[in-house]
mmCIF file of C-alpha atoms in Angstrom:
data_model
loop_
_atom_site.group_PDB
_atom_site.id
_atom_site.type_symbol
_atom_site.label_atom_id
_atom_site.label_comp_id
_atom_site.label_asym_id
_atom_site.label_seq_id
_atom_site.Cartn_x
_atom_site.Cartn_y
_atom_site.Cartn_z
ATOM 1 C CA MET A 9 -5.721 -13.521 54.850
ATOM 2 C CA LEU A 10 -4.282 -16.737 52.956
ATOM 3 C CA GLU A 11 -8.063 -17.525 52.638
ATOM 4 C CA VAL A 12 -8.598 -14.456 51.858
ATOM 5 C CA THR A 13 -6.093 -13.496 49.921
ATOM 6 C CA MET A 14 -6.439 -17.264 47.815
ATOM 7 C CA SER A 15 -10.747 -16.782 47.269
ATOM 8 C CA ARG A 16 -9.513 -12.730 45.356
ATOM 9 C CA THR A 17 -7.516 -14.010 42.968
ATOM 10 C CA PRO A 18 -9.427 -16.553 40.173
ATOM 11 C CA ILE A 19 -12.248 -13.026 40.848
ATOM 12 C CA ARG A 20 -9.176 -11.078 39.178
ATOM 13 C CA GLU A 21 -8.396 -13.003 36.471
ATOM 14 C CA GLY A 22 -11.518 -13.305 35.068
ATOM 15 C CA VAL A 23 -11.406 -9.243 35.760
ATOM 16 C CA LYS A 24 -8.981 -9.225 33.767
ATOM 17 C CA THR A 25 -10.048 -11.886 31.367
ATOM 18 C CA ILE A 26 -12.781 -10.463 30.573
ATOM 19 C CA LEU A 27 -11.556 -6.473 30.379
ATOM 20 C CA LEU A 28 -8.794 -8.457 27.675
ATOM 21 C CA SER A 29 -11.637 -10.521 25.800
ATOM 22 C CA ALA A 30 -13.647 -6.417 25.456
ATOM 23 C CA ALA A 31 -10.647 -5.290 24.110
ATOM 24 C CA ILE A 32 -9.647 -7.312 21.456
ATOM 25 C CA LEU A 33 -13.611 -7.181 20.580
ATOM 26 C CA ALA A 34 -13.692 -3.663 20.439
ATOM 27 C CA ALA A 35 -10.801 -3.689 18.267
ATOM 28 C CA LEU A 36 -12.032 -5.529 15.295
ATOM 29 C CA ALA A 37 -14.829 -3.912 15.905
ATOM 30 C CA LEU A 38 -12.567 -0.242 15.394
ATOM 31 C CA GLN A 39 -10.876 -2.559 11.844
ATOM 32 C CA HIS A 40 -13.937 -3.974 10.992
ATOM 33 C CA GLY A 41 -15.018 -0.593 10.977
ATOM 34 C CA GLN A 42 -12.450 1.238 8.713
ATOM 35 C CA ALA A 43 -12.451 -0.997 6.379
ATOM 36 C CA HIS A 44 -16.649 -0.609 4.861
ATOM 37 C CA ALA A 45 -14.830 3.632 5.968
ATOM 38 C CA GLN A 46 -13.247 3.114 2.311
ATOM 39 C CA ASP A 47 -14.751 4.708 -1.295
ATOM 40 C CA ILE A 48 -13.900 2.536 -2.950
ATOM 41 C CA ARG A 49 -14.784 3.489 -6.702
ATOM 42 C CA THR A 50 -14.157 2.780 -10.300
ATOM 43 C CA THR A 51 -14.430 5.831 -12.821
ATOM 44 C CA ILE A 52 -12.351 5.444 -16.635
ATOM 45 C CA VAL A 53 -11.000 7.928 -18.565
ATOM 46 C CA ALA A 54 -8.892 7.617 -22.279
ATOM 47 C CA GLY A 55 -5.053 9.286 -22.563
ATOM 48 C CA GLY A 56 -4.150 8.011 -25.789
ATOM 49 C CA CYS A 57 -2.118 4.457 -25.354
ATOM 50 C CA PHE A 58 -3.639 2.489 -22.517
ATOM 51 C CA TRP A 59 -0.073 1.194 -21.477
ATOM 52 C CA CYS A 60 1.028 4.116 -20.305
ATOM 53 C CA VAL A 61 -1.531 5.755 -18.739
ATOM 54 C CA GLU A 62 -2.012 1.798 -17.091
ATOM 55 C CA SER A 63 1.328 2.109 -15.610
ATOM 56 C CA ASP A 64 1.222 5.449 -14.476
ATOM 57 C CA PHE A 65 -1.572 5.597 -11.983
ATOM 58 C CA GLU A 66 -0.614 1.885 -11.195
ATOM 59 C CA ARG A 67 1.647 4.068 -8.543
ATOM 60 C CA VAL A 68 -0.457 6.440 -7.420
ATOM 61 C CA GLU A 69 -1.146 6.204 -3.658
ATOM 62 C CA GLY A 70 -4.933 5.324 -3.278
ATOM 63 C CA VAL A 71 -5.623 3.885 -6.820
ATOM 64 C CA ILE A 72 -6.215 0.022 -6.071
ATOM 65 C CA GLU A 73 -5.803 -1.323 -9.641
ATOM 66 C CA VAL A 74 -6.055 -0.242 -13.393
ATOM 67 C CA VAL A 75 -7.016 -2.505 -16.383
ATOM 68 C CA SER A 76 -6.291 -1.391 -20.416
ATOM 69 C CA GLY A 77 -9.422 -1.819 -22.379
ATOM 70 C CA PHE A 78 -11.936 0.070 -24.588
ATOM 71 C CA SER A 79 -14.845 2.453 -24.887
ATOM 72 C CA GLY A 80 -17.522 4.514 -25.676
ATOM 73 C CA GLY A 81 -17.669 2.849 -29.358
ATOM 74 C CA THR A 82 -21.260 0.610 -30.301
ATOM 75 C CA VAL A 83 -19.375 -2.829 -30.965
ATOM 76 C CA ALA A 84 -19.526 -5.818 -27.826
ATOM 77 C CA ASN A 85 -16.839 -7.766 -26.613
ATOM 78 C CA PRO A 86 -14.132 -5.616 -29.142
ATOM 79 C CA SER A 87 -10.546 -7.164 -29.807
ATOM 80 C CA TYR A 88 -8.222 -4.674 -29.328
ATOM 81 C CA ARG A 89 -7.337 -5.884 -34.163
ATOM 82 C CA ASP A 90 -10.565 -4.740 -33.880
ATOM 83 C CA VAL A 91 -10.750 -1.307 -32.244
ATOM 84 C CA ILE A 92 -7.025 0.216 -33.802
ATOM 85 C CA SER A 93 -8.923 -0.421 -37.210
ATOM 86 C CA GLY A 94 -11.335 1.428 -36.872
ATOM 87 C CA GLY A 95 -14.685 1.783 -37.334
ATOM 88 C CA THR A 96 -15.694 0.426 -33.782
ATOM 89 C CA GLY A 97 -15.945 3.982 -31.735
ATOM 90 C CA HIS A 98 -14.057 3.134 -29.310
ATOM 91 C CA LEU A 99 -11.312 4.558 -27.563
ATOM 92 C CA GLU A 100 -7.825 3.345 -25.426
ATOM 93 C CA VAL A 101 -9.353 3.479 -22.063
ATOM 94 C CA VAL A 102 -8.235 2.445 -18.535
ATOM 95 C CA GLU A 103 -10.293 0.955 -15.312
ATOM 96 C CA ILE A 104 -8.685 3.089 -12.291
ATOM 97 C CA THR A 105 -10.285 1.589 -9.630
ATOM 98 C CA TYR A 106 -9.215 3.343 -6.326
ATOM 99 C CA ASP A 107 -10.396 4.542 -2.859
ATOM 100 C CA ALA A 108 -11.591 8.172 -2.792
ATOM 101 C CA ASP A 109 -10.508 8.591 1.102
ATOM 102 C CA ILE A 110 -7.103 8.786 -0.304
ATOM 103 C CA LEU A 111 -7.286 9.891 -3.384
ATOM 104 C CA PRO A 112 -10.373 11.941 -4.275
ATOM 105 C CA TYR A 113 -11.864 12.122 -8.003
ATOM 106 C CA ASP A 114 -10.545 15.967 -8.621
ATOM 107 C CA GLY A 115 -7.627 14.778 -7.483
ATOM 108 C CA LEU A 116 -7.303 11.781 -9.163
ATOM 109 C CA LEU A 117 -8.501 13.704 -11.976
ATOM 110 C CA ARG A 118 -5.853 17.479 -12.053
ATOM 111 C CA LEU A 119 -3.481 13.956 -12.251
ATOM 112 C CA PHE A 120 -5.475 12.697 -15.372
ATOM 113 C CA LEU A 121 -5.063 16.034 -17.324
ATOM 114 C CA ARG A 122 -1.699 16.811 -16.093
ATOM 115 C CA SER A 123 -0.492 13.152 -17.445
ATOM 116 C CA ILE A 124 -1.611 14.145 -21.553
ATOM 117 C CA ASP A 125 -1.303 16.630 -24.039
ATOM 118 C CA PRO A 126 -5.449 17.666 -23.351
ATOM 119 C CA LEU A 127 -5.177 20.304 -26.454
ATOM 120 C CA ASP A 128 -4.537 17.627 -28.729
ATOM 121 C CA ALA A 129 -7.353 16.785 -30.339
ATOM 122 C CA GLY A 130 -6.129 14.435 -33.231
ATOM 123 C CA GLY A 131 -5.083 12.166 -30.530
ATOM 124 C CA GLN A 132 -1.969 11.392 -28.531
ATOM 125 C CA PHE A 133 1.998 12.064 -28.813
ATOM 126 C CA CYS A 134 2.850 9.719 -31.756
ATOM 127 C CA ASP A 135 -0.356 7.959 -31.907
ATOM 128 C CA ARG A 136 -3.138 9.320 -34.650
ATOM 129 C CA GLY A 137 -5.686 9.231 -34.686
ATOM 130 C CA GLU A 138 -10.300 8.864 -32.809
ATOM 131 C CA THR A 139 -9.024 6.138 -31.273
ATOM 132 C CA TYR A 140 -6.369 7.765 -29.204
ATOM 133 C CA THR A 141 -8.331 11.301 -28.011
ATOM 134 C CA THR A 142 -8.523 11.904 -24.458
ATOM 135 C CA ALA A 143 -11.826 11.476 -22.981
ATOM 136 C CA ILE A 144 -12.512 11.621 -19.454
ATOM 137 C CA PHE A 145 -16.497 8.790 -18.995
ATOM 138 C CA VAL A 146 -18.389 10.843 -16.004
ATOM 139 C CA GLU A 147 -21.368 8.209 -14.483
ATOM 140 C CA ASP A 148 -22.859 10.863 -13.230
ATOM 141 C CA ALA A 149 -24.065 15.140 -12.652
ATOM 142 C CA GLN A 150 -21.912 14.756 -9.430
ATOM 143 C CA GLU A 151 -19.427 13.683 -11.851
ATOM 144 C CA ARG A 152 -19.989 15.940 -14.710
ATOM 145 C CA ASP A 153 -20.014 18.798 -12.583
ATOM 146 C CA ILE A 154 -15.968 17.613 -10.883
ATOM 147 C CA ALA A 155 -15.064 17.101 -14.675
ATOM 148 C CA GLN A 156 -16.219 20.066 -15.564
ATOM 149 C CA VAL A 157 -14.320 22.203 -12.791
ATOM 150 C CA ALA A 158 -10.651 19.581 -13.443
ATOM 151 C CA VAL A 159 -11.378 21.213 -17.296
ATOM 152 C CA ARG A 160 -11.413 24.577 -16.419
ATOM 153 C CA GLU A 161 -9.004 24.840 -14.155
ATOM 154 C CA ALA A 162 -7.130 23.691 -16.807
ATOM 155 C CA GLU A 163 -7.951 25.891 -19.374
ATOM 156 C CA GLY A 164 -6.990 28.382 -17.052
ATOM 157 C CA THR A 165 -3.895 27.239 -16.429
ATOM 158 C CA LEU A 166 -3.164 26.597 -20.263
ATOM 159 C CA GLY A 167 -5.216 29.751 -21.397
ATOM 160 C CA ALA A 168 -5.967 26.937 -24.152
ATOM 161 C CA PRO A 169 -9.337 25.356 -24.839
ATOM 162 C CA LEU A 170 -9.142 22.049 -24.072
ATOM 163 C CA ALA A 171 -9.963 18.939 -26.478
ATOM 164 C CA THR A 172 -10.117 16.404 -23.968
ATOM 165 C CA THR A 173 -14.053 15.341 -23.897
ATOM 166 C CA ILE A 174 -16.496 14.592 -20.649
ATOM 167 C CA ARG A 175 -18.623 11.844 -21.994
ATOM 168 C CA ASP A 176 -21.182 9.780 -20.275
ATOM 169 C CA ALA A 177 -20.406 6.140 -18.805
ATOM 170 C CA ALA A 178 -20.405 3.342 -20.958
ATOM 171 C CA ALA A 179 -19.188 -0.459 -21.726
ATOM 172 C CA PHE A 180 -16.127 -1.244 -20.303
ATOM 173 C CA TYR A 181 -13.989 -4.188 -21.907
ATOM 174 C CA PRO A 182 -10.920 -5.437 -20.992
ATOM 175 C CA ALA A 183 -8.431 -5.940 -23.720
ATOM 176 C CA GLU A 184 -6.230 -8.829 -23.643
ATOM 177 C CA ALA A 185 -4.002 -10.265 -21.198
ATOM 178 C CA TYR A 186 -1.524 -9.555 -23.050
ATOM 179 C CA HIS A 187 -1.813 -5.989 -22.896
ATOM 180 C CA GLN A 188 -2.433 -5.874 -19.073
ATOM 181 C CA ASP A 189 1.074 -4.848 -16.494
ATOM 182 C CA TYR A 190 2.818 -4.774 -20.585
ATOM 183 C CA TYR A 191 5.161 -2.145 -19.150
ATOM 184 C CA ARG A 192 5.973 -4.608 -16.241
ATOM 185 C CA SER A 193 6.230 -7.770 -17.767
ATOM 186 C CA ASN A 194 9.023 -10.147 -18.753
ATOM 187 C CA GLU A 195 7.748 -12.708 -21.183
ATOM 188 C CA ILE A 196 10.552 -11.539 -24.186
ATOM 189 C CA ILE A 197 8.539 -10.709 -27.184
ATOM 190 C CA LEU A 198 9.777 -9.549 -31.216
ATOM 191 C CA THR A 199 9.825 -5.719 -31.871
ATOM 192 C CA ARG A 200 11.777 -3.636 -34.360
ATOM 193 C CA PHE A 201 14.695 -3.442 -32.391
ATOM 194 C CA GLY A 202 14.136 -6.648 -31.520
ATOM 195 C CA PRO A 203 13.786 -10.260 -29.062
ATOM 196 C CA ARG A 204 12.937 -7.564 -26.365
ATOM 197 C CA ARG A 205 11.549 -8.253 -23.064
ATOM 198 C CA LYS A 206 7.707 -6.398 -22.600
ATOM 199 C CA SER A 207 9.386 -3.929 -20.232
ATOM 200 C CA VAL A 208 11.573 -2.570 -22.409
ATOM 201 C CA ALA A 209 10.204 -2.870 -25.163
ATOM 202 C CA TYR A 210 7.460 -0.647 -23.252
ATOM 203 C CA ASP A 211 9.681 1.959 -22.396
ATOM 204 C CA LEU A 212 11.970 2.049 -26.179
ATOM 205 C CA TYR A 213 7.990 2.814 -27.368
ATOM 206 C CA ARG A 214 7.160 5.745 -24.639
ATOM 207 C CA GLU A 215 10.654 7.818 -25.305
ATOM 208 C CA ALA A 216 9.758 7.048 -29.024
ATOM 209 C CA CYS A 217 6.657 8.270 -28.986
ATOM 210 C CA GLY A 218 7.991 11.140 -27.156
ATOM 211 C CA ARG A 219 5.450 11.699 -24.973
ATOM 212 C CA ASP A 220 6.546 12.566 -21.031
ATOM 213 C CA GLN A 221 8.524 15.605 -23.348
ATOM 214 C CA ARG A 222 5.902 16.674 -24.501
ATOM 215 C CA VAL A 223 3.207 16.729 -20.792
ATOM 216 C CA LEU A 224 6.773 18.797 -19.028
ATOM 217 C CA ASP A 225 6.697 20.945 -22.540
ATOM 218 C CA ILE A 226 2.182 21.480 -22.242
ATOM 219 C CA TRP A 227 2.074 20.916 -18.439
ATOM 220 C CA GLY A 228 5.655 22.183 -17.321
ATOM 221 C CA SER A 229 6.122 22.418 -13.075
ATOM 222 C CA GLU A 230 2.496 20.698 -12.995
ATOM 223 C CA ALA A 231 3.317 17.618 -15.187
ATOM 224 C CA ALA A 232 2.376 14.662 -13.926
ATOM 225 C CA PHE A 233 4.634 10.794 -13.456
ATOM 226 C CA ALA A 234 6.015 12.758 -17.239
ATOM 227 C CA ALA A 235 9.107 13.696 -15.237
ATOM 228 C CA ASP A 236 10.035 10.341 -12.968
ATOM 229 C CA HIS A 237 10.350 8.730 -16.684
ATOM 230 C CA LEU A 238 13.092 11.141 -17.980
ATOM 231 C CA ASN A 239 15.638 10.935 -14.960
#
Protein backbone atom coordinates (compact mmCIF):
# COMPACT_ATOMS: atom_id res chain seq x y z
CA MET A 1 0.00 0.00 0.00
CA LEU A 2 2.86 2.36 0.73
CA GLU A 3 4.18 2.02 -2.80
CA VAL A 4 0.73 2.65 -4.30
CA THR A 5 0.21 5.80 -2.21
CA MET A 6 3.58 7.20 -3.14
CA SER A 7 3.07 6.50 -6.83
CA ARG A 8 -0.27 8.29 -6.92
CA THR A 9 0.88 11.51 -5.20
CA PRO A 10 2.79 12.94 -8.19
CA ILE A 11 -0.17 12.16 -10.44
CA ARG A 12 -2.59 13.91 -8.08
CA GLU A 13 -0.32 16.96 -7.81
CA GLY A 14 0.09 17.03 -11.57
CA VAL A 15 -3.66 17.08 -12.07
CA LYS A 16 -3.99 19.94 -9.56
CA THR A 17 -1.34 21.90 -11.40
CA ILE A 18 -3.06 21.39 -14.74
CA LEU A 19 -6.46 22.41 -13.32
CA LEU A 20 -4.98 25.48 -11.64
CA SER A 21 -3.25 26.53 -14.85
CA ALA A 22 -6.46 26.06 -16.80
CA ALA A 23 -8.36 28.18 -14.28
CA ILE A 24 -5.78 30.96 -14.52
CA LEU A 25 -5.87 30.91 -18.31
CA ALA A 26 -9.68 30.97 -18.28
CA ALA A 27 -9.68 33.97 -15.92
CA LEU A 28 -7.17 35.81 -18.09
CA ALA A 29 -9.20 35.06 -21.21
CA LEU A 30 -12.36 36.33 -19.51
CA GLN A 31 -10.59 39.48 -18.35
CA HIS A 32 -9.21 40.05 -21.85
CA GLY A 33 -12.66 39.54 -23.35
CA GLN A 34 -14.22 42.00 -20.91
CA ALA A 35 -11.60 44.62 -21.73
CA HIS A 36 -12.34 44.29 -25.43
CA ALA A 37 -16.09 44.30 -24.79
CA GLN A 38 -15.92 47.97 -23.82
CA ASP A 39 -17.42 50.29 -26.43
CA ILE A 40 -15.14 53.34 -26.20
CA ARG A 41 -16.38 56.34 -28.17
CA THR A 42 -15.86 60.08 -28.39
CA THR A 43 -18.35 62.85 -28.98
CA ILE A 44 -18.24 66.63 -29.12
CA VAL A 45 -20.80 68.99 -27.60
CA ALA A 46 -20.90 72.76 -27.16
CA GLY A 47 -22.53 73.96 -23.95
CA GLY A 48 -21.19 77.44 -23.39
CA CYS A 49 -18.17 77.77 -21.09
CA PHE A 50 -16.11 74.63 -21.63
CA TRP A 51 -14.77 74.74 -18.07
CA CYS A 52 -18.31 74.09 -16.82
CA VAL A 53 -19.17 71.29 -19.23
CA GLU A 54 -15.83 69.60 -18.51
CA SER A 55 -16.45 69.88 -14.78
CA ASP A 56 -19.95 68.43 -15.07
CA PHE A 57 -19.16 65.45 -17.26
CA GLU A 58 -15.93 64.35 -15.59
CA ARG A 59 -18.07 63.21 -12.66
CA VAL A 60 -20.38 61.03 -14.78
CA GLU A 61 -20.02 57.25 -14.55
CA GLY A 62 -18.83 55.86 -17.87
CA VAL A 63 -16.97 59.02 -18.87
CA ILE A 64 -13.27 58.35 -19.31
CA GLU A 65 -11.94 61.79 -20.24
CA VAL A 66 -13.19 65.28 -21.08
CA VAL A 67 -11.02 67.77 -22.98
CA SER A 68 -11.87 71.45 -23.45
CA GLY A 69 -11.37 72.87 -26.91
CA PHE A 70 -12.87 74.33 -30.07
CA SER A 71 -14.74 72.99 -33.08
CA GLY A 72 -17.04 73.98 -35.92
CA GLY A 73 -14.96 76.77 -37.41
CA THR A 74 -12.65 77.34 -40.35
CA VAL A 75 -9.35 78.22 -38.64
CA ALA A 76 -6.91 75.41 -37.88
CA ASN A 77 -5.33 75.21 -34.42
CA PRO A 78 -6.90 78.38 -33.06
CA SER A 79 -5.85 79.89 -29.76
CA TYR A 80 -8.35 80.81 -27.09
CA ARG A 81 -7.81 84.48 -27.91
CA ASP A 82 -8.45 83.79 -31.59
CA VAL A 83 -11.77 82.16 -30.82
CA ILE A 84 -13.17 84.64 -28.31
CA SER A 85 -12.12 87.53 -30.56
CA GLY A 86 -14.52 86.20 -33.21
CA GLY A 87 -14.19 85.41 -36.87
CA THR A 88 -12.99 81.80 -36.54
CA GLY A 89 -16.46 80.25 -36.57
CA HIS A 90 -15.44 77.98 -33.70
CA LEU A 91 -17.52 77.22 -30.64
CA GLU A 92 -16.20 76.43 -27.19
CA VAL A 93 -16.72 72.67 -26.95
CA VAL A 94 -15.65 69.61 -25.05
CA GLU A 95 -14.60 66.27 -26.45
CA ILE A 96 -15.99 63.50 -24.26
CA THR A 97 -14.45 60.02 -24.33
CA TYR A 98 -16.85 57.52 -22.79
CA ASP A 99 -17.73 53.85 -22.49
CA ALA A 100 -21.05 53.41 -24.30
CA ASP A 101 -21.61 50.10 -22.49
CA ILE A 102 -21.95 52.13 -19.28
CA LEU A 103 -23.20 55.46 -20.63
CA PRO A 104 -25.17 55.09 -23.87
CA TYR A 105 -25.07 57.97 -26.34
CA ASP A 106 -28.73 58.85 -25.81
CA GLY A 107 -28.16 58.98 -22.06
CA LEU A 108 -25.17 61.26 -22.52
CA LEU A 109 -27.21 63.64 -24.69
CA ARG A 110 -30.06 63.63 -22.20
CA LEU A 111 -27.65 64.76 -19.47
CA PHE A 112 -26.09 67.35 -21.76
CA LEU A 113 -29.35 69.01 -22.78
CA ARG A 114 -30.44 69.16 -19.15
CA SER A 115 -27.21 70.83 -18.09
CA ILE A 116 -27.55 73.85 -20.41
CA ASP A 117 -30.09 76.46 -21.49
CA PRO A 118 -31.08 74.97 -24.86
CA LEU A 119 -33.58 77.77 -25.46
CA ASP A 120 -30.90 80.47 -25.72
CA ALA A 121 -29.73 81.18 -29.28
CA GLY A 122 -27.39 83.99 -28.28
CA GLY A 123 -24.93 82.25 -25.99
CA GLN A 124 -25.10 80.71 -22.55
CA PHE A 125 -25.86 82.51 -19.32
CA CYS A 126 -23.46 85.46 -18.90
CA ASP A 127 -21.33 84.41 -21.90
CA ARG A 128 -22.74 85.93 -25.05
CA GLY A 129 -22.04 85.51 -28.75
CA GLU A 130 -21.69 82.73 -31.30
CA THR A 131 -18.66 81.22 -29.54
CA TYR A 132 -20.86 80.24 -26.60
CA THR A 133 -23.88 78.88 -28.49
CA THR A 134 -24.88 75.26 -28.00
CA ALA A 135 -24.57 72.35 -30.41
CA ILE A 136 -24.35 68.59 -30.70
CA PHE A 137 -21.76 67.36 -33.23
CA VAL A 138 -22.66 63.99 -34.77
CA GLU A 139 -20.39 61.51 -36.56
CA ASP A 140 -22.93 59.64 -38.68
CA ALA A 141 -26.59 59.09 -39.52
CA GLN A 142 -27.15 56.88 -36.48
CA GLU A 143 -25.88 59.54 -34.08
CA ARG A 144 -27.93 62.18 -35.91
CA ASP A 145 -31.09 60.11 -35.47
CA ILE A 146 -30.38 59.69 -31.75
CA ALA A 147 -29.64 63.39 -31.37
CA GLN A 148 -32.87 64.33 -33.14
CA VAL A 149 -34.86 62.10 -30.81
CA ALA A 150 -33.12 63.68 -27.80
CA VAL A 151 -33.93 67.18 -29.05
CA ARG A 152 -37.57 66.31 -29.75
CA GLU A 153 -37.91 64.76 -26.30
CA ALA A 154 -36.45 67.91 -24.72
CA GLU A 155 -38.75 70.12 -26.77
CA GLY A 156 -41.70 68.07 -25.59
CA THR A 157 -40.64 68.47 -21.98
CA LEU A 158 -40.07 72.23 -22.27
CA GLY A 159 -42.93 72.92 -24.65
CA ALA A 160 -40.71 75.08 -26.86
CA PRO A 161 -38.30 74.66 -29.79
CA LEU A 162 -34.64 74.25 -28.88
CA ALA A 163 -31.92 76.59 -30.10
CA THR A 164 -29.33 73.82 -29.72
CA THR A 165 -28.29 72.75 -33.20
CA ILE A 166 -27.24 69.34 -34.51
CA ARG A 167 -24.13 69.68 -36.65
CA ASP A 168 -21.83 67.38 -38.61
CA ALA A 169 -18.69 66.47 -36.73
CA ALA A 170 -15.75 68.75 -37.43
CA ALA A 171 -12.09 68.89 -36.47
CA PHE A 172 -11.51 69.25 -32.74
CA TYR A 173 -8.72 71.49 -31.46
CA PRO A 174 -7.80 71.21 -27.77
CA ALA A 175 -7.57 74.46 -25.87
CA GLU A 176 -4.32 75.47 -24.20
CA ALA A 177 -3.18 73.52 -21.14
CA TYR A 178 -4.15 76.53 -19.01
CA HIS A 179 -7.83 75.72 -19.61
CA GLN A 180 -7.75 71.97 -18.97
CA ASP A 181 -9.15 70.86 -15.60
CA TYR A 182 -9.45 74.54 -14.68
CA TYR A 183 -12.16 73.79 -12.14
CA ARG A 184 -9.88 71.71 -9.92
CA SER A 185 -6.52 73.40 -10.38
CA ASN A 186 -4.66 74.81 -7.37
CA GLU A 187 -2.64 77.21 -9.52
CA ILE A 188 -2.83 80.79 -8.20
CA ILE A 189 -4.03 83.40 -10.68
CA LEU A 190 -4.96 87.07 -10.44
CA THR A 191 -8.71 87.67 -10.72
CA ARG A 192 -11.02 90.63 -10.17
CA PHE A 193 -11.44 89.21 -6.67
CA GLY A 194 -7.66 89.27 -6.14
CA PRO A 195 -5.26 86.30 -6.18
CA ARG A 196 -7.21 83.04 -6.15
CA ARG A 197 -6.68 79.39 -6.94
CA LYS A 198 -8.19 78.50 -10.29
CA SER A 199 -10.65 76.17 -8.57
CA VAL A 200 -11.89 79.03 -6.39
CA ALA A 201 -12.00 81.45 -9.33
CA TYR A 202 -14.02 78.87 -11.25
CA ASP A 203 -16.59 78.53 -8.48
CA LEU A 204 -16.91 82.32 -8.22
CA TYR A 205 -17.34 82.62 -11.99
CA ARG A 206 -19.95 79.86 -12.17
CA GLU A 207 -22.00 81.36 -9.37
CA ALA A 208 -21.77 84.93 -10.74
CA CYS A 209 -22.73 83.72 -14.22
CA GLY A 210 -25.97 82.23 -12.90
CA ARG A 211 -25.56 78.99 -14.82
CA ASP A 212 -26.99 76.60 -12.28
CA GLN A 213 -29.94 78.69 -11.17
CA ARG A 214 -30.97 79.19 -14.80
CA VAL A 215 -30.71 75.45 -15.52
CA LEU A 216 -32.89 74.72 -12.48
CA ASP A 217 -35.40 77.36 -13.56
CA ILE A 218 -35.70 75.72 -16.99
CA TRP A 219 -35.52 72.04 -16.15
CA GLY A 220 -36.71 71.80 -12.56
CA SER A 221 -36.34 68.28 -11.19
CA GLU A 222 -34.85 67.08 -14.49
CA ALA A 223 -31.89 69.48 -14.25
CA ALA A 224 -28.52 67.74 -14.40
CA PHE A 225 -25.65 68.79 -12.11
CA ALA A 226 -27.11 72.20 -11.15
CA ALA A 227 -28.49 71.29 -7.75
CA ASP A 228 -25.10 69.94 -6.66
CA HIS A 229 -23.47 73.32 -7.29
CA LEU A 230 -26.15 75.30 -5.47
CA ASN A 231 -26.20 73.13 -2.34
